[in-house]
mmCIF file of C-alpha atoms in Angstrom:
data_model
loop_
_atom_site.group_PDB
_atom_site.id
_atom_site.type_symbol
_atom_site.label_atom_id
_atom_site.label_comp_id
_atom_site.label_asym_id
_atom_site.label_seq_id
_atom_site.Cartn_x
_atom_site.Cartn_y
_atom_site.Cartn_z
ATOM 1 C CA MET A 1 70.710 155.235 152.707
ATOM 2 C CA LEU A 2 70.345 153.429 148.761
ATOM 3 C CA ALA A 3 72.071 149.904 148.871
ATOM 4 C CA ASP A 4 74.845 149.229 146.020
ATOM 5 C CA THR A 5 73.355 147.090 143.756
ATOM 6 C CA ARG A 6 75.979 146.945 141.081
ATOM 7 C CA VAL A 7 76.718 143.285 139.849
ATOM 8 C CA ALA A 8 80.730 142.829 138.767
ATOM 9 C CA LEU A 9 80.683 140.825 135.621
ATOM 10 C CA PRO A 10 82.962 138.041 135.001
ATOM 11 C CA SER A 11 86.093 138.591 132.893
ATOM 12 C CA PRO A 12 85.577 137.543 129.343
ATOM 13 C CA ARG A 13 88.729 134.915 130.054
ATOM 14 C CA ARG A 14 86.473 133.399 132.775
ATOM 15 C CA SER A 15 83.288 133.394 130.941
ATOM 16 C CA ALA A 16 84.925 131.801 128.058
ATOM 17 C CA LEU A 17 86.275 129.017 129.686
ATOM 18 C CA ALA A 18 83.474 128.483 132.022
ATOM 19 C CA GLY A 19 82.123 125.847 129.729
ATOM 20 C CA HIS A 20 85.071 124.220 128.939
ATOM 21 C CA ARG A 21 86.769 123.337 132.194
ATOM 22 C CA LEU A 22 87.050 119.592 131.955
ATOM 23 C CA PHE A 23 88.632 119.783 128.539
ATOM 24 C CA THR A 24 90.749 122.727 130.024
ATOM 25 C CA VAL A 25 92.227 120.492 132.633
ATOM 26 C CA LEU A 26 91.850 116.956 130.523
ATOM 27 C CA LEU A 27 93.974 119.174 128.017
ATOM 28 C CA ALA A 28 96.941 120.551 130.609
ATOM 29 C CA LEU A 29 97.377 116.934 132.239
ATOM 30 C CA ALA A 30 97.892 115.561 128.537
ATOM 31 C CA ALA A 31 100.113 117.809 127.999
ATOM 32 C CA ALA A 32 102.073 117.271 131.108
ATOM 33 C CA LEU A 33 102.263 113.435 130.462
ATOM 34 C CA ARG A 34 103.854 114.314 126.729
ATOM 35 C CA VAL A 35 106.657 116.575 128.827
ATOM 36 C CA VAL A 36 107.247 113.308 130.961
ATOM 37 C CA THR A 37 107.278 110.954 127.763
ATOM 38 C CA MET A 38 109.824 113.343 126.420
ATOM 39 C CA LEU A 39 111.912 113.007 129.341
ATOM 40 C CA GLY A 40 111.467 109.301 129.752
ATOM 41 C CA TYR A 41 112.364 108.428 125.948
ATOM 42 C CA ARG A 42 114.977 111.157 124.677
ATOM 43 C CA PRO A 43 115.630 111.953 122.145
ATOM 44 C CA ALA A 44 113.410 109.840 120.014
ATOM 45 C CA THR A 45 112.751 106.304 118.843
ATOM 46 C CA LEU A 46 113.706 105.611 115.308
ATOM 47 C CA TYR A 47 112.287 102.731 113.266
ATOM 48 C CA TRP A 48 114.313 100.485 110.826
ATOM 49 C CA TYR A 49 113.351 101.245 108.013
ATOM 50 C CA ASP A 50 110.675 103.911 107.775
ATOM 51 C CA SER A 51 112.609 106.594 109.911
ATOM 52 C CA PHE A 52 115.849 106.200 107.917
ATOM 53 C CA THR A 53 113.781 107.097 104.794
ATOM 54 C CA TYR A 54 111.840 109.493 105.857
ATOM 55 C CA LEU A 55 115.195 111.264 107.187
ATOM 56 C CA ASP A 56 117.001 110.704 103.964
ATOM 57 C CA MET A 57 114.132 112.125 101.987
ATOM 58 C CA ALA A 58 114.462 115.279 104.244
ATOM 59 C CA VAL A 59 117.960 115.835 103.490
ATOM 60 C CA HIS A 60 117.587 114.703 99.833
ATOM 61 C CA PRO A 61 113.869 115.668 98.943
ATOM 62 C CA ALA A 62 112.927 113.782 96.287
ATOM 63 C CA PRO A 63 110.137 110.997 95.436
ATOM 64 C CA SER A 64 110.824 107.800 96.973
ATOM 65 C CA GLY A 65 110.470 104.851 94.791
ATOM 66 C CA SER A 66 109.750 102.690 97.662
ATOM 67 C CA PHE A 67 106.710 102.815 100.042
ATOM 68 C CA HIS A 68 106.877 106.451 101.160
ATOM 69 C CA PRO A 69 105.286 109.613 99.719
ATOM 70 C CA ILE A 70 107.262 112.830 100.648
ATOM 71 C CA GLY A 71 104.628 114.617 103.482
ATOM 72 C CA TYR A 72 106.002 113.743 106.266
ATOM 73 C CA SER A 73 109.609 114.390 105.127
ATOM 74 C CA LEU A 74 108.743 117.827 104.404
ATOM 75 C CA LEU A 75 107.628 118.779 107.571
ATOM 76 C CA LEU A 76 111.209 117.050 108.509
ATOM 77 C CA ARG A 77 113.075 119.279 106.242
ATOM 78 C CA ALA A 78 111.255 122.705 107.756
ATOM 79 C CA LEU A 79 112.604 121.192 110.990
ATOM 80 C CA LEU A 80 116.135 120.231 109.785
ATOM 81 C CA PRO A 81 118.066 123.808 110.670
ATOM 82 C CA PHE A 82 117.157 122.913 114.366
ATOM 83 C CA HIS A 83 119.465 119.456 113.942
ATOM 84 C CA SER A 84 117.262 118.305 116.710
ATOM 85 C CA VAL A 85 114.818 114.696 116.188
ATOM 86 C CA GLU A 86 113.855 116.318 120.546
ATOM 87 C CA LEU A 87 112.102 119.241 118.241
ATOM 88 C CA VAL A 88 110.410 117.025 115.609
ATOM 89 C CA VAL A 89 109.142 115.032 118.945
ATOM 90 C CA ALA A 90 108.008 117.859 120.652
ATOM 91 C CA VAL A 91 106.150 119.146 117.420
ATOM 92 C CA GLN A 92 104.329 115.751 117.109
ATOM 93 C CA HIS A 93 103.265 115.731 120.582
ATOM 94 C CA VAL A 94 101.523 119.424 119.883
ATOM 95 C CA MET A 95 99.972 117.407 116.874
ATOM 96 C CA GLY A 96 98.386 115.158 119.223
ATOM 97 C CA LEU A 97 97.227 118.104 121.430
ATOM 98 C CA ALA A 98 95.603 119.860 118.540
ATOM 99 C CA THR A 99 93.677 116.861 117.150
ATOM 100 C CA GLY A 100 92.280 116.174 120.789
ATOM 101 C CA LEU A 101 91.623 119.919 120.632
ATOM 102 C CA ILE A 102 90.077 119.736 117.069
ATOM 103 C CA LEU A 103 87.999 116.697 118.117
ATOM 104 C CA TYR A 104 86.884 118.626 121.350
ATOM 105 C CA ALA A 105 85.294 121.679 118.983
ATOM 106 C CA VAL A 106 83.613 119.879 116.488
ATOM 107 C CA LEU A 107 81.682 117.852 119.166
ATOM 108 C CA ARG A 108 80.771 120.978 120.796
ATOM 109 C CA ARG A 109 80.058 122.483 117.330
ATOM 110 C CA GLY A 110 77.555 119.787 116.784
ATOM 111 C CA SER A 111 75.946 120.522 120.358
ATOM 112 C CA VAL A 112 77.502 117.842 122.339
ATOM 113 C CA PRO A 113 77.649 118.367 125.993
ATOM 114 C CA GLY A 114 80.775 119.638 127.059
ATOM 115 C CA ARG A 115 81.548 116.835 129.672
ATOM 116 C CA VAL A 116 80.759 114.241 126.969
ATOM 117 C CA ALA A 117 83.404 116.117 124.413
ATOM 118 C CA ALA A 118 85.822 116.186 126.408
ATOM 119 C CA VAL A 119 85.753 112.426 127.716
ATOM 120 C CA ALA A 120 85.374 111.881 123.823
ATOM 121 C CA THR A 121 89.033 112.832 123.632
ATOM 122 C CA VAL A 122 90.369 110.854 126.230
ATOM 123 C CA PRO A 123 91.474 108.061 124.369
ATOM 124 C CA LEU A 124 93.018 110.670 121.679
ATOM 125 C CA LEU A 125 95.161 112.596 124.756
ATOM 126 C CA PHE A 126 96.317 109.468 126.484
ATOM 127 C CA ASP A 127 96.358 106.444 125.275
ATOM 128 C CA ALA A 128 99.965 104.774 125.395
ATOM 129 C CA SER A 129 99.416 104.266 121.688
ATOM 130 C CA PHE A 130 99.452 107.844 120.651
ATOM 131 C CA LEU A 131 101.782 109.079 122.872
ATOM 132 C CA ARG A 132 104.333 105.742 121.525
ATOM 133 C CA LEU A 133 103.394 107.268 118.099
ATOM 134 C CA GLU A 134 104.281 110.842 119.162
ATOM 135 C CA THR A 135 107.590 110.086 120.149
ATOM 136 C CA GLY A 136 108.586 108.149 116.836
ATOM 137 C CA ILE A 137 109.913 109.604 113.563
ATOM 138 C CA LEU A 138 106.816 108.503 111.732
ATOM 139 C CA SER A 139 104.741 109.754 109.544
ATOM 140 C CA ASP A 140 101.285 108.800 111.740
ATOM 141 C CA THR A 141 101.135 111.720 114.047
ATOM 142 C CA GLN A 142 100.936 114.238 111.024
ATOM 143 C CA PHE A 143 98.594 111.658 108.865
ATOM 144 C CA ILE A 144 95.956 111.214 111.745
ATOM 145 C CA LEU A 145 95.832 115.227 112.614
ATOM 146 C CA LEU A 146 95.510 115.899 108.471
ATOM 147 C CA VAL A 147 92.777 113.412 108.466
ATOM 148 C CA VAL A 148 90.918 114.818 111.682
ATOM 149 C CA ALA A 149 91.019 118.278 110.257
ATOM 150 C CA GLY A 150 89.872 117.559 106.989
ATOM 151 C CA LEU A 151 86.879 115.932 108.619
ATOM 152 C CA ALA A 152 86.403 118.753 111.246
ATOM 153 C CA VAL A 153 86.357 121.153 107.651
ATOM 154 C CA LEU A 154 83.527 119.283 106.194
ATOM 155 C CA MET A 155 81.700 118.800 109.258
ATOM 156 C CA TRP A 156 81.629 122.419 110.637
ATOM 157 C CA SER A 157 78.475 123.935 109.251
ATOM 158 C CA PRO A 158 75.584 122.264 107.668
ATOM 159 C CA ARG A 159 75.937 123.596 104.349
ATOM 160 C CA LEU A 160 79.271 123.035 102.982
ATOM 161 C CA SER A 161 80.680 126.127 101.569
ATOM 162 C CA VAL A 162 83.114 126.068 98.314
ATOM 163 C CA ARG A 163 86.006 127.214 100.633
ATOM 164 C CA ALA A 164 85.630 124.924 103.328
ATOM 165 C CA ALA A 165 85.511 121.982 100.660
ATOM 166 C CA THR A 166 88.714 122.931 98.824
ATOM 167 C CA GLY A 167 90.561 123.541 102.274
ATOM 168 C CA ALA A 168 89.133 119.888 102.911
ATOM 169 C CA GLY A 169 90.274 118.539 99.796
ATOM 170 C CA LEU A 170 93.767 120.278 100.335
ATOM 171 C CA LEU A 171 93.790 118.707 103.676
ATOM 172 C CA PHE A 172 93.108 115.098 102.005
ATOM 173 C CA ALA A 173 95.662 115.660 99.435
ATOM 174 C CA ALA A 174 97.908 116.287 102.210
ATOM 175 C CA ALA A 175 97.391 113.435 104.071
ATOM 176 C CA ALA A 176 97.777 111.244 100.916
ATOM 177 C CA LEU A 177 101.125 112.724 100.295
ATOM 178 C CA THR A 178 101.655 111.779 103.751
ATOM 179 C CA ARG A 179 100.559 108.073 103.922
ATOM 180 C CA THR A 180 98.839 106.782 100.627
ATOM 181 C CA ILE A 181 96.200 105.194 102.282
ATOM 182 C CA ALA A 182 94.477 108.454 102.510
ATOM 183 C CA LEU A 183 93.826 107.992 98.559
ATOM 184 C CA PRO A 184 90.844 105.688 98.997
ATOM 185 C CA LEU A 185 89.277 108.095 101.543
ATOM 186 C CA LEU A 186 89.709 110.964 99.284
ATOM 187 C CA LEU A 187 87.360 109.177 96.623
ATOM 188 C CA LEU A 188 84.955 107.706 99.560
ATOM 189 C CA VAL A 189 84.522 111.703 100.392
ATOM 190 C CA VAL A 190 83.990 112.729 97.245
ATOM 191 C CA LEU A 191 81.229 110.077 96.665
ATOM 192 C CA VAL A 192 79.710 110.649 100.259
ATOM 193 C CA LEU A 193 79.502 114.220 99.491
ATOM 194 C CA ALA A 194 77.763 113.207 95.805
ATOM 195 C CA VAL A 195 75.252 110.924 97.327
ATOM 196 C CA ARG A 196 74.400 113.457 100.092
ATOM 197 C CA ARG A 197 73.729 116.087 97.438
ATOM 198 C CA VAL A 198 75.332 118.917 98.855
ATOM 199 C CA GLY A 199 76.412 120.703 95.465
ATOM 200 C CA TRP A 200 78.479 120.230 92.435
ATOM 201 C CA ARG A 201 80.398 123.356 93.244
ATOM 202 C CA PRO A 202 81.488 121.975 96.626
ATOM 203 C CA VAL A 203 82.320 118.579 95.142
ATOM 204 C CA GLY A 204 83.841 119.460 92.346
ATOM 205 C CA ALA A 205 86.139 122.093 94.417
ATOM 206 C CA LEU A 206 86.883 119.101 97.136
ATOM 207 C CA ALA A 207 87.924 116.675 93.994
ATOM 208 C CA LEU A 208 90.266 119.590 92.211
ATOM 209 C CA ALA A 209 91.749 120.908 95.377
ATOM 210 C CA GLY A 210 92.733 117.208 96.320
ATOM 211 C CA ALA A 211 93.213 116.046 92.970
ATOM 212 C CA LEU A 212 95.820 119.008 91.844
ATOM 213 C CA PRO A 213 98.366 118.337 94.523
ATOM 214 C CA LEU A 214 98.617 115.074 93.811
ATOM 215 C CA ALA A 215 99.130 115.082 90.078
ATOM 216 C CA ALA A 216 101.690 117.807 90.545
ATOM 217 C CA TYR A 217 103.584 115.213 92.724
ATOM 218 C CA ALA A 218 102.859 112.149 89.904
ATOM 219 C CA GLY A 219 104.477 114.155 87.496
ATOM 220 C CA TRP A 220 107.747 115.138 89.767
ATOM 221 C CA TYR A 221 107.625 110.992 90.836
ATOM 222 C CA ALA A 222 107.566 110.303 87.007
ATOM 223 C CA GLN A 223 110.720 112.444 86.377
ATOM 224 C CA HIS A 224 112.655 110.635 89.014
ATOM 225 C CA HIS A 225 111.405 107.096 88.184
ATOM 226 C CA GLY A 226 109.657 106.866 84.950
ATOM 227 C CA ARG A 227 106.256 106.459 86.325
ATOM 228 C CA PHE A 228 103.032 108.564 86.757
ATOM 229 C CA ALA A 229 102.220 107.345 90.458
ATOM 230 C CA ILE A 230 102.407 108.380 94.196
ATOM 231 C CA SER A 231 104.569 105.387 95.215
ATOM 232 C CA GLY A 232 106.517 102.838 93.810
ATOM 233 C CA ALA A 233 105.603 99.616 96.328
ATOM 234 C CA ASP A 234 102.228 99.152 95.718
ATOM 235 C CA GLY A 235 102.342 96.261 94.013
ATOM 236 C CA VAL A 236 104.922 94.815 96.552
ATOM 237 C CA ALA A 237 102.679 95.342 99.256
ATOM 238 C CA LEU A 238 99.799 93.881 97.769
ATOM 239 C CA TRP A 239 101.757 90.985 97.318
ATOM 240 C CA ALA A 240 103.038 90.377 100.507
ATOM 241 C CA ARG A 241 99.404 90.784 101.906
ATOM 242 C CA THR A 242 98.757 87.700 99.302
ATOM 243 C CA MET A 243 101.845 85.637 100.889
ATOM 244 C CA THR A 244 99.549 84.649 104.027
ATOM 245 C CA PHE A 245 96.991 83.143 101.912
ATOM 246 C CA ALA A 246 97.951 82.381 98.162
ATOM 247 C CA ASP A 247 97.788 79.009 97.165
ATOM 248 C CA CYS A 248 99.685 78.225 93.270
ATOM 249 C CA ALA A 249 97.606 75.517 92.995
ATOM 250 C CA ARG A 250 94.348 77.374 93.010
ATOM 251 C CA ILE A 251 95.783 80.455 91.294
ATOM 252 C CA GLN A 252 97.373 78.369 88.411
ATOM 253 C CA PRO A 253 99.687 81.620 87.476
ATOM 254 C CA PRO A 254 101.925 81.660 84.401
ATOM 255 C CA PRO A 255 105.475 80.714 84.689
ATOM 256 C CA GLY A 256 106.942 84.380 84.686
ATOM 257 C CA ILE A 257 104.690 85.176 88.167
ATOM 258 C CA ALA A 258 105.056 81.626 89.219
ATOM 259 C CA ARG A 259 108.060 82.978 90.891
ATOM 260 C CA LEU A 260 106.138 84.890 93.169
ATOM 261 C CA CYS A 261 104.565 81.787 94.692
ATOM 262 C CA PRO A 262 104.697 81.220 98.500
ATOM 263 C CA ASN A 263 107.946 79.264 99.626
ATOM 264 C CA SER A 264 108.506 77.347 103.138
ATOM 265 C CA THR A 265 109.456 81.165 104.757
ATOM 266 C CA GLU A 266 107.128 82.128 107.231
ATOM 267 C CA VAL A 267 107.184 85.729 109.415
ATOM 268 C CA ASP A 268 105.010 86.940 111.927
ATOM 269 C CA ALA A 269 103.087 89.639 109.776
ATOM 270 C CA ALA A 270 102.022 90.172 106.210
ATOM 271 C CA SER A 271 104.266 93.321 105.482
ATOM 272 C CA GLU A 272 107.301 91.349 106.990
ATOM 273 C CA TYR A 273 107.483 89.218 103.686
ATOM 274 C CA VAL A 274 108.842 92.163 102.038
ATOM 275 C CA TRP A 275 111.940 92.132 103.767
ATOM 276 C CA ALA A 276 112.064 88.389 104.597
ATOM 277 C CA PRO A 277 115.387 87.651 102.568
ATOM 278 C CA ALA A 278 114.401 84.327 102.055
ATOM 279 C CA ALA A 279 110.724 85.142 100.858
ATOM 280 C CA SER A 280 110.211 84.507 96.744
ATOM 281 C CA LEU A 281 110.503 88.299 95.701
ATOM 282 C CA ASN A 282 113.928 88.933 97.589
ATOM 283 C CA LEU A 283 115.075 85.793 95.694
ATOM 284 C CA LEU A 284 114.765 87.396 92.698
ATOM 285 C CA PRO A 285 117.563 89.220 90.501
ATOM 286 C CA GLY A 286 117.462 93.155 91.586
ATOM 287 C CA ASP A 287 116.306 95.615 93.884
ATOM 288 C CA ARG A 288 112.956 94.273 95.566
ATOM 289 C CA PHE A 289 110.821 97.193 94.336
ATOM 290 C CA ALA A 290 112.032 96.716 90.683
ATOM 291 C CA HIS A 291 109.397 94.162 90.651
ATOM 292 C CA ASN A 292 106.738 96.003 91.673
ATOM 293 C CA ASP A 293 104.609 95.466 88.550
ATOM 294 C CA LEU A 294 105.097 91.836 88.481
ATOM 295 C CA ALA A 295 104.320 91.672 92.201
ATOM 296 C CA ARG A 296 101.289 93.587 91.306
ATOM 297 C CA ALA A 297 100.163 91.100 88.725
ATOM 298 C CA PHE A 298 100.731 88.032 90.584
ATOM 299 C CA ALA A 299 98.162 89.963 93.969
ATOM 300 C CA VAL A 300 96.021 90.759 91.250
ATOM 301 C CA ARG A 301 95.946 86.903 90.397
ATOM 302 C CA ALA A 302 95.661 85.613 93.680
ATOM 303 C CA ILE A 303 93.042 87.772 94.961
ATOM 304 C CA LEU A 304 90.744 87.056 91.899
ATOM 305 C CA ALA A 305 91.310 83.323 92.684
ATOM 306 C CA GLN A 306 90.623 83.374 96.459
ATOM 307 C CA PRO A 307 88.900 86.571 97.135
ATOM 308 C CA LEU A 308 86.995 85.062 100.371
ATOM 309 C CA ASP A 309 90.724 84.243 101.603
ATOM 310 C CA TYR A 310 91.476 87.947 100.749
ATOM 311 C CA LEU A 311 88.767 89.427 102.370
ATOM 312 C CA ALA A 312 89.426 87.195 105.668
ATOM 313 C CA ASN A 313 92.778 88.346 105.801
ATOM 314 C CA VAL A 314 91.681 91.936 105.516
ATOM 315 C CA ALA A 315 89.008 91.415 108.126
ATOM 316 C CA ARG A 316 91.408 90.071 110.798
ATOM 317 C CA ASP A 317 94.069 92.538 110.574
ATOM 318 C CA THR A 318 91.744 95.421 110.227
ATOM 319 C CA ALA A 319 90.211 94.265 113.699
ATOM 320 C CA ILE A 320 93.786 95.081 115.421
ATOM 321 C CA ALA A 321 92.867 98.421 115.230
ATOM 322 C CA PHE A 322 90.420 97.687 117.332
ATOM 323 C CA SER A 323 92.011 95.483 119.861
ATOM 324 C CA TRP A 324 91.559 96.132 123.652
ATOM 325 C CA THR A 325 95.186 94.735 124.436
ATOM 326 C CA PRO A 326 97.694 96.857 122.447
ATOM 327 C CA ILE A 327 99.426 94.598 119.881
ATOM 328 C CA PRO A 328 103.586 94.827 119.852
ATOM 329 C CA PRO A 329 104.866 96.183 116.836
ATOM 330 C CA THR A 330 106.156 93.213 115.189
ATOM 331 C CA ARG A 331 102.417 91.912 115.089
ATOM 332 C CA THR A 332 101.334 94.665 113.241
ATOM 333 C CA GLY A 333 103.870 95.133 110.430
ATOM 334 C CA ARG A 334 105.982 97.310 111.754
ATOM 335 C CA ARG A 335 109.691 96.945 112.628
ATOM 336 C CA PRO A 336 110.968 97.372 116.116
ATOM 337 C CA PRO A 337 113.449 100.150 116.623
ATOM 338 C CA SER A 338 116.848 99.295 115.878
ATOM 339 C CA ALA A 339 118.325 102.511 117.610
ATOM 340 C CA SER A 340 117.960 105.409 119.418
ATOM 341 C CA ALA A 341 118.635 109.051 118.110
ATOM 342 C CA ARG A 342 122.119 110.595 118.930
ATOM 343 C CA ALA A 343 122.241 110.964 122.563
ATOM 344 C CA ASP A 344 122.914 114.804 122.076
ATOM 345 C CA GLY A 345 119.106 114.696 119.851
ATOM 346 C CA SER A 346 121.183 115.647 117.008
ATOM 347 C CA CYS A 347 118.976 114.737 113.631
ATOM 348 C CA PRO A 348 120.988 111.809 111.443
ATOM 349 C CA THR A 349 121.545 112.881 107.599
ATOM 350 C CA SER A 350 121.071 109.725 106.325
ATOM 351 C CA ARG A 351 121.742 106.078 106.614
#
């Protein structure tokens, strides 16, 4: 009598998940945690003045003359027909999960063991700081996803193709149109690729794909504000940074610029000088952003006169990102939430 020696083959789904069980469990737990977070922080958190500016730009799409480019507001614009900030939060939670998935995929692509790669995603999937950002009407979650996706495209294959470089350039451009801090990141990526000699075609494709959307937006900005730029607040932001160390006795600015010297006003973070009513910038006539060029001129003089003080301040605030104990929002320059969104989850259209 012959014995039946047939062996049951594993199903394709089971074999596909076999090497990713730990990450699958972590991803499921992270998704459940985000559901609980949505139930506990309904419907969303609004921050003055960031959230209201984003919402206003979503309803009235035009380049803002202040800090924020339009990238995040375009996402809000796409979700506007649903009139629900809860949906915005849900989409941002999905973005958070997608960022963790991308990180895991890149690590596995680089031959990192499954358990090690899964553990590496834990801070991103479970840290309360990321959950807090995802529940707010803020651009941070979208920005993080775009930057991680751009780096993932560059790292996916040992040899960078023109198509991949183009995709990465578009992702970094989208990140820069979400938060302007990605502008130097785009330049840094181009420089690193040039130093690594990946070829002029991929480098050129990435630079072109990154520059064209930014140039188009800058042209649109010029139509509204008369200046070819991405933001109208770079000088104001840099001026606020110098208020923590500027010494006009050492800077010796000319009379026109000296009006922006520090006065007796003290706040708990450099960025708060932008909003402090008694700060020297806000004592000038007109809107604070109308003095952007003057503020930039003062800031450049202050940095040139006190370069070590400037670098020390930048280093200290950069270290905040690596602090083990979370820093309250008022210590990082973002105003605390002034109000929750409407109880029915509807999206306010303007302020």
